[in-house]
Amino acid sequence: MSSTSWSLDDLALSRIEIERVRAHDALFLNVCSASFIESGSDTYTRNLIEHFDDDPEVAAWLRDHWEPEELQHGAALKAYVQRVWPGFDWESAYAGFFEEYARLCTMDQLEPTRGQEMVARCIVEMGTTTYYQALHQACDEPVLRDLFWRIRCDEVRHYKNFYSFFRKYREIEGLHRGQVIAALVRRALELRREDATIALRHAVKARLSSGALDGGPAPIENAEALTAQAIKLVSANLPMDLAVRMMLKPLMLRPGVQRVMERPLAALGRVVLLN
C-alpha cells in the first residue's frame, strides 16, 4: 500500500497569484524542468527496486514510498505549470525530454556496490533538497512556495532513509572511507551532467518555440541566456551550508572534524556557483 505525506488535494491551485509568476521565465524553466525529472522518476526507481530485489526492507520502501512520492512531485509541478501557463505544450516537451532521459536509466549507471549506491542516492537527495529550498527562497508566489517546501521536506526524509540504508550496507560490505569518497565524488560530479541538464535543455527549447505564453512576454531569443537565468536563480539562493553538511554526512567524520571542514567547503561552493 502506497503512502505519501500529502496529496494534490492539499494544494490551493485555485488561489495561485498568477501575475506574480507568469512573466518569470527563470522560475518557469525551473518548475518545468523539475516536473519533467520527477515525472520520469519511476524509470530509474524500477532499476533500484531490481537492484535491491532480495532486500525486502529496501525494495518495499522504494516501491511503496519513494516512487509514489516522487511521481506525486511530478504531478503537482505539472499541474502548477498547466494552471499558470496553459498555453505551454507540456506533454510534447516532456516527450522530448523523456526520449533522451530514458537512455540514461540503465543498470550500468548504478554504483559497483549497494553501499556505494546508497551514497550516490544521498548525494542526489542532497541536490534535490537544496534545489527546492533555493526555489522556495527565490519565489514569492504563496502556492508555489508551499509546494516547493512540501517537496523539500519529502526529499529530506528520502535522504534520511537512504542514509540509514547506507549505514546498513556499510556494515555488510565493510566499506572503507575511500570507497565512500569515490562514490560521493562520482555522483557529485554528475549532478549537472545528467537529468537536470537534459530537463532544462528541453524546457528552454519548448519555451523558445512557445513564444509569448498566455499574455506574458516573449522569452529572450537566446537559449544560452535563458539557461543561464534559470541556473543563476537557483545558484544565488542555494543553501550551501546545508548542501555541505548533507554531502559530508556519509563520511561519518568526528563532529569536530566535520565542523572544521564545513565552512571552507561552503565558501568554496559559493565561489564556484556564483562565478
PDB file of N, CA and C in Angstrom, residues 117-163:
ATOM      1  N   GLU A 117      25.990   2.718  -3.844  1.00  0.00           N
ATOM      2  CA  GLU A 117      24.777   3.237  -4.479  1.00  0.00           C
ATOM      3  C   GLU A 117      23.966   4.070  -3.496  1.00  0.00           C
ATOM      4  N   MET A 118      23.942   3.662  -2.238  1.00  0.00           N
ATOM      5  CA  MET A 118      23.230   4.448  -1.237  1.00  0.00           C
ATOM      6  C   MET A 118      23.935   5.778  -0.969  1.00  0.00           C
ATOM      7  N   VAL A 119      25.255   5.806  -1.066  1.00  0.00           N
ATOM      8  CA  VAL A 119      25.974   7.090  -1.001  1.00  0.00           C
ATOM      9  C   VAL A 119      25.533   7.983  -2.156  1.00  0.00           C
ATOM     10  N   ALA A 120      25.479   7.408  -3.354  1.00  0.00           N
ATOM     11  CA  ALA A 120      25.041   8.167  -4.525  1.00  0.00           C
ATOM     12  C   ALA A 120      23.633   8.708  -4.336  1.00  0.00           C
ATOM     13  N   ARG A 121      22.750   7.874  -3.769  1.00  0.00           N
ATOM     14  CA  ARG A 121      21.367   8.322  -3.521  1.00  0.00           C
ATOM     15  C   ARG A 121      21.344   9.481  -2.533  1.00  0.00           C
ATOM     16  N   CYS A 122      22.214   9.440  -1.524  1.00  0.00           N
ATOM     17  CA  CYS A 122      22.282  10.548  -0.563  1.00  0.00           C
ATOM     18  C   CYS A 122      22.672  11.841  -1.269  1.00  0.00           C
ATOM     19  N   ILE A 123      23.612  11.760  -2.208  1.00  0.00           N
ATOM     20  CA  ILE A 123      24.036  12.960  -2.929  1.00  0.00           C
ATOM     21  C   ILE A 123      22.905  13.489  -3.809  1.00  0.00           C
ATOM     22  N   VAL A 124      22.180  12.591  -4.442  1.00  0.00           N
ATOM     23  CA  VAL A 124      21.039  13.020  -5.257  1.00  0.00           C
ATOM     24  C   VAL A 124      19.993  13.722  -4.386  1.00  0.00           C
ATOM     25  N   GLU A 125      19.698  13.138  -3.226  1.00  0.00           N
ATOM     26  CA  GLU A 125      18.699  13.742  -2.346  1.00  0.00           C
ATOM     27  C   GLU A 125      19.199  15.059  -1.749  1.00  0.00           C
ATOM     28  N   MET A 126      20.507  15.165  -1.509  1.00  0.00           N
ATOM     29  CA  MET A 126      21.079  16.450  -1.115  1.00  0.00           C
ATOM     30  C   MET A 126      20.811  17.488  -2.202  1.00  0.00           C
ATOM     31  N   GLY A 127      21.042  17.090  -3.463  1.00  0.00           N
ATOM     32  CA  GLY A 127      20.830  18.011  -4.569  1.00  0.00           C
ATOM     33  C   GLY A 127      19.390  18.466  -4.685  1.00  0.00           C
ATOM     34  N   THR A 128      18.441  17.541  -4.545  1.00  0.00           N
ATOM     35  CA  THR A 128      17.036  17.927  -4.675  1.00  0.00           C
ATOM     36  C   THR A 128      16.558  18.741  -3.472  1.00  0.00           C
ATOM     37  N   THR A 129      17.019  18.371  -2.267  1.00  0.00           N
ATOM     38  CA  THR A 129      16.638  19.138  -1.078  1.00  0.00           C
ATOM     39  C   THR A 129      17.056  20.591  -1.210  1.00  0.00           C
ATOM     40  N   THR A 130      18.313  20.812  -1.556  1.00  0.00           N
ATOM     41  CA  THR A 130      18.819  22.178  -1.634  1.00  0.00           C
ATOM     42  C   THR A 130      18.246  22.920  -2.846  1.00  0.00           C
ATOM     43  N   TYR A 131      17.954  22.184  -3.911  1.00  0.00           N
ATOM     44  CA  TYR A 131      17.333  22.800  -5.101  1.00  0.00           C
ATOM     45  C   TYR A 131      15.959  23.368  -4.760  1.00  0.00           C
ATOM     46  N   TYR A 132      15.126  22.558  -4.132  1.00  0.00           N
ATOM     47  CA  TYR A 132      13.782  23.034  -3.814  1.00  0.00           C
ATOM     48  C   TYR A 132      13.804  24.100  -2.717  1.00  0.00           C
ATOM     49  N   GLN A 133      14.754  24.006  -1.804  1.00  0.00           N
ATOM     50  CA  GLN A 133      14.863  25.060  -0.793  1.00  0.00           C
ATOM     51  C   GLN A 133      15.290  26.376  -1.441  1.00  0.00           C
ATOM     52  N   ALA A 134      16.178  26.314  -2.418  1.00  0.00           N
ATOM     53  CA  ALA A 134      16.589  27.522  -3.140  1.00  0.00           C
ATOM     54  C   ALA A 134      15.410  28.135  -3.891  1.00  0.00           C
ATOM     55  N   LEU A 135      14.615  27.302  -4.548  1.00  0.00           N
ATOM     56  CA  LEU A 135      13.460  27.821  -5.284  1.00  0.00           C
ATOM     57  C   LEU A 135      12.423  28.400  -4.326  1.00  0.00           C
ATOM     58  N   HIS A 136      12.248  27.764  -3.181  1.00  0.00           N
ATOM     59  CA  HIS A 136      11.342  28.303  -2.163  1.00  0.00           C
ATOM     60  C   HIS A 136      11.798  29.704  -1.749  1.00  0.00           C
ATOM     61  N   GLN A 137      13.097  29.871  -1.579  1.00  0.00           N
ATOM     62  CA  GLN A 137      13.654  31.163  -1.189  1.00  0.00           C
ATOM     63  C   GLN A 137      13.476  32.203  -2.294  1.00  0.00           C
ATOM     64  N   ALA A 138      13.608  31.769  -3.545  1.00  0.00           N
ATOM     65  CA  ALA A 138      13.595  32.701  -4.677  1.00  0.00           C
ATOM     66  C   ALA A 138      12.194  33.112  -5.117  1.00  0.00           C
ATOM     67  N   CYS A 139      11.178  32.387  -4.656  1.00  0.00           N
ATOM     68  CA  CYS A 139       9.804  32.571  -5.145  1.00  0.00           C
ATOM     69  C   CYS A 139       8.969  33.359  -4.147  1.00  0.00           C
ATOM     70  N   ASP A 140       8.078  34.222  -4.665  1.00  0.00           N
ATOM     71  CA  ASP A 140       7.176  34.956  -3.761  1.00  0.00           C
ATOM     72  C   ASP A 140       5.708  34.638  -4.021  1.00  0.00           C
ATOM     73  N   GLU A 141       5.433  33.612  -4.845  1.00  0.00           N
ATOM     74  CA  GLU A 141       4.048  33.211  -5.073  1.00  0.00           C
ATOM     75  C   GLU A 141       3.691  32.177  -4.010  1.00  0.00           C
ATOM     76  N   PRO A 142       2.693  32.452  -3.166  1.00  0.00           N
ATOM     77  CA  PRO A 142       2.457  31.605  -1.983  1.00  0.00           C
ATOM     78  C   PRO A 142       2.200  30.128  -2.275  1.00  0.00           C
ATOM     79  N   VAL A 143       1.413  29.811  -3.280  1.00  0.00           N
ATOM     80  CA  VAL A 143       1.089  28.406  -3.559  1.00  0.00           C
ATOM     81  C   VAL A 143       2.335  27.654  -4.023  1.00  0.00           C
ATOM     82  N   LEU A 144       3.132  28.291  -4.857  1.00  0.00           N
ATOM     83  CA  LEU A 144       4.351  27.639  -5.341  1.00  0.00           C
ATOM     84  C   LEU A 144       5.376  27.500  -4.216  1.00  0.00           C
ATOM     85  N   ARG A 145       5.481  28.502  -3.367  1.00  0.00           N
ATOM     86  CA  ARG A 145       6.378  28.392  -2.209  1.00  0.00           C
ATOM     87  C   ARG A 145       5.973  27.210  -1.325  1.00  0.00           C
ATOM     88  N   ASP A 146       4.668  27.067  -1.115  1.00  0.00           N
ATOM     89  CA  ASP A 146       4.167  25.955  -0.314  1.00  0.00           C
ATOM     90  C   ASP A 146       4.520  24.621  -0.960  1.00  0.00           C
ATOM     91  N   LEU A 147       4.347  24.528  -2.279  1.00  0.00           N
ATOM     92  CA  LEU A 147       4.659  23.292  -2.998  1.00  0.00           C
ATOM     93  C   LEU A 147       6.149  22.980  -2.916  1.00  0.00           C
ATOM     94  N   PHE A 148       6.982  23.988  -3.132  1.00  0.00           N
ATOM     95  CA  PHE A 148       8.426  23.765  -3.049  1.00  0.00           C
ATOM     96  C   PHE A 148       8.816  23.236  -1.667  1.00  0.00           C
ATOM     97  N   TRP A 149       8.205  23.798  -0.612  1.00  0.00           N
ATOM     98  CA  TRP A 149       8.576  23.379   0.734  1.00  0.00           C
ATOM     99  C   TRP A 149       8.098  21.963   1.038  1.00  0.00           C
ATOM    100  N   ARG A 150       6.909  21.603   0.558  1.00  0.00           N
ATOM    101  CA  ARG A 150       6.418  20.239   0.741  1.00  0.00           C
ATOM    102  C   ARG A 150       7.378  19.232   0.086  1.00  0.00           C
ATOM    103  N   ILE A 151       7.789  19.545  -1.138  1.00  0.00           N
ATOM    104  CA  ILE A 151       8.699  18.634  -1.840  1.00  0.00           C
ATOM    105  C   ILE A 151      10.045  18.598  -1.125  1.00  0.00           C
ATOM    106  N   ARG A 152      10.535  19.742  -0.707  1.00  0.00           N
ATOM    107  CA  ARG A 152      11.808  19.807   0.009  1.00  0.00           C
ATOM    108  C   ARG A 152      11.771  18.918   1.258  1.00  0.00           C
ATOM    109  N   CYS A 153      10.691  18.963   1.997  1.00  0.00           N
ATOM    110  CA  CYS A 153      10.581  18.137   3.205  1.00  0.00           C
ATOM    111  C   CYS A 153      10.540  16.648   2.861  1.00  0.00           C
ATOM    112  N   ASP A 154       9.875  16.295   1.764  1.00  0.00           N
ATOM    113  CA  ASP A 154       9.895  14.905   1.310  1.00  0.00           C
ATOM    114  C   ASP A 154      11.329  14.468   0.995  1.00  0.00           C
ATOM    115  N   GLU A 155      12.076  15.335   0.319  1.00  0.00           N
ATOM    116  CA  GLU A 155      13.435  14.980  -0.075  1.00  0.00           C
ATOM    117  C   GLU A 155      14.345  14.799   1.140  1.00  0.00           C
ATOM    118  N   VAL A 156      14.130  15.582   2.186  1.00  0.00           N
ATOM    119  CA  VAL A 156      14.895  15.403   3.419  1.00  0.00           C
ATOM    120  C   VAL A 156      14.627  14.021   4.010  1.00  0.00           C
ATOM    121  N   ARG A 157      13.356  13.615   4.038  1.00  0.00           N
ATOM    122  CA  ARG A 157      13.021  12.287   4.552  1.00  0.00           C
ATOM    123  C   ARG A 157      13.646  11.193   3.695  1.00  0.00           C
ATOM    124  N   HIS A 158      13.643  11.399   2.380  1.00  0.00           N
ATOM    125  CA  HIS A 158      14.258  10.420   1.488  1.00  0.00           C
ATOM    126  C   HIS A 158      15.756  10.292   1.790  1.00  0.00           C
ATOM    127  N   TYR A 159      16.396  11.427   1.993  1.00  0.00           N
ATOM    128  CA  TYR A 159      17.823  11.418   2.335  1.00  0.00           C
ATOM    129  C   TYR A 159      18.055  10.581   3.589  1.00  0.00           C
ATOM    130  N   LYS A 160      17.233  10.805   4.598  1.00  0.00           N
ATOM    131  CA  LYS A 160      17.414  10.081   5.866  1.00  0.00           C
ATOM    132  C   LYS A 160      17.254   8.577   5.676  1.00  0.00           C
ATOM    133  N   ASN A 161      16.308   8.171   4.832  1.00  0.00           N
ATOM    134  CA  ASN A 161      16.131   6.745   4.570  1.00  0.00           C
ATOM    135  C   ASN A 161      17.323   6.164   3.823  1.00  0.00           C
ATOM    136  N   PHE A 162      17.779   6.860   2.788  1.00  0.00           N
ATOM    137  CA  PHE A 162      18.935   6.356   2.053  1.00  0.00           C
ATOM    138  C   PHE A 162      20.177   6.318   2.945  1.00  0.00           C
ATOM    139  N   TYR A 163      20.320   7.303   3.816  1.00  0.00           N
ATOM    140  CA  TYR A 163      21.456   7.306   4.727  1.00  0.00           C
ATOM    141  C   TYR A 163      21.387   6.112   5.678  1.00  0.00           C
TER     142      TYR A 163
END
